[in-house]
Amino acid sequence: MISKKCTGCGMELQFEDEKKEGYVPEEKFIMEGDLLCQRCFKIKNYGKNSVNNFKSEDYSKEVLNSVKKSDIILPIFDIIDFEGSFTEEILDYLRDYRSIVLVNKTDLLPGFVHPTEIADWIKDRLAEEDIVSENIAFISAKSKYGINGVIRKIKSIFPDKKVKAVVLGVSNVGKSSVINLLLGKNKITTSKYSGTTLKSINNKIPDTNITITDTPGLIPKEKRLSDMISVETGLKLVPAGEISRKTFKLEEGQVFMFDAFCWFKVKKNNIVNKTEEETGYKPIFSAYSSKNVKFHLTKEERVKELLEGDFFELLKGEEKKKYFENEFVTFKTTVKENEDLVISGLGWINVKRGPLTIELTVPKGVKTVVRPSIFKGKK
Ligand SMILES: Nc1nc2c(ncn2[C@@H]2O[C@H](COP(=O)(O)OP(=O)(O)OP(=O)(O)O)[C@@H](O)[C@H]2O)c(=O)[nH]1
Ligand SMILES: [Mg+2]
């Protein structure tokens, strides 16, 4: 059989098994030109969910093979869920290969932050990991911000030379959307569901010497909270444009709830060498999340009742039942002044007066990180 690939997901096409990836009816298979598999056709035309049988290791292998053949890597991070997209696997690639870091979805930033303000913060995060990238580009596949700059940056590193650049990142950060913009056409399938691209896809960027490779999304070892619920509810956790921010002053024993998703109890800080009065302060923090997420302050004895009732509205019925079938873990952590505690895929709190010592309860496996605050000096 002649070998042909789907231009949408990179899968080798076949007409023998409708249930397997890469299927097209035989009459389509024999046609000339660009071909789309049935799965891509359904995603593109009906926005249908794209279930597939690939495993995390299959994706990792595919990415590794493409990276090995490349001159430069273009890892993509999601500015709004930075921690969910900043994984060990990607950091390892960044340590070993030349790179231009792409920070996508800048259209989702709140109006009071300019992407360039975050540039130093990202450079510091990379430096902490012993990574020096050739350049960082702030982009938005949605608003097309910064897209031409990506081509300029590649050209400036490899003037007059043929270049192979490979785009990589966790699922759903917008790899295929960015490449489509670079190509000037919607050739590759994109969707709100994870796992849309299945294999590496090579294309030449028109009027350049650059071959750009799309790769399947890597699966993070530590989960994003949004991965533990349905795609539809998960999308409600994305703070589109208007990030919600609210400031709280808490006393020992009070409980802060991030909707019904997770919660923490404030503990007493044991600061040595401080007088009783100095340690009797109330920590102040701001919580950041999508405006659909309800922030709520309560007493410990009310938490169960609030979770069981219908005060919180995002999780309902079967989905709520399933969410609470997850195992939850509770652990103590201290967040210092000017640090954020991030619950990947949900939001974060920024400590303005601290330290804040808490006991956090989250579903097991969700990535939580304490980091230097991302929106520094914001009132
Ligand atoms: N708001 C916003 N959404 C974006 C942006 N870029 C991509 N998206 C959305 O993010 C979702 C995922 O986009 P894709 O391009 O399919 O992501 P991917 O990284 O190729 O995903 P996989 O192939 O599954 O790994 C889609 O719903 C896009 O519309 C952006 O800059 N801003
Ligand atoms: Mg893709």
PDB file of C-alpha atoms and ligand atoms in Angstrom, residues 8 171-172 174-177 188-191 195-198 201 214-217, ligand 2:
ATOM      1  CA  GLY A   8      -4.572  17.376   9.986  1.00  0.00           C
ATOM      2  CA  SER A 171      -1.390  19.149  25.005  1.00  0.00           C
ATOM      3  CA  ASN A 172      -3.645  22.095  24.268  1.00  0.00           C
ATOM      4  CA  GLY A 174      -1.810  25.910  20.988  1.00  0.00           C
ATOM      5  CA  LYS A 175       1.067  24.278  19.069  1.00  0.00           C
ATOM      6  CA  SER A 176      -0.980  23.504  15.969  1.00  0.00           C
ATOM      7  CA  SER A 177      -2.812  26.865  16.092  1.00  0.00           C
ATOM      8  CA  ILE A 188      -3.467  21.286  10.826  1.00  0.00           C
ATOM      9  CA  THR A 189      -6.433  20.213  12.945  1.00  0.00           C
ATOM     10  CA  THR A 190      -6.873  22.150  16.198  1.00  0.00           C
ATOM     11  CA  SER A 191      -9.472  21.645  18.916  1.00  0.00           C
ATOM     12  CA  GLY A 195      -4.636  14.925  22.118  1.00  0.00           C
ATOM     13  CA  THR A 196      -5.641  16.407  18.759  1.00  0.00           C
ATOM     14  CA  THR A 197      -2.306  16.047  16.968  1.00  0.00           C
ATOM     15  CA  LEU A 198      -1.199  12.385  16.859  1.00  0.00           C
ATOM     16  CA  ILE A 201       3.767  16.954  10.881  1.00  0.00           C
ATOM     17  CA  ASP A 214       4.246  20.086  14.776  1.00  0.00           C
ATOM     18  CA  THR A 215       4.296  17.356  17.434  1.00  0.00           C
ATOM     19  CA  PRO A 216       1.671  15.636  19.597  1.00  0.00           C
ATOM     20  CA  GLY A 217       1.088  17.183  23.024  1.00  0.00           C
TER      21      GLY A 217
HETATM   22 MG    MG B   2      -1.930  19.986  17.987  1.00  0.00          MG
END
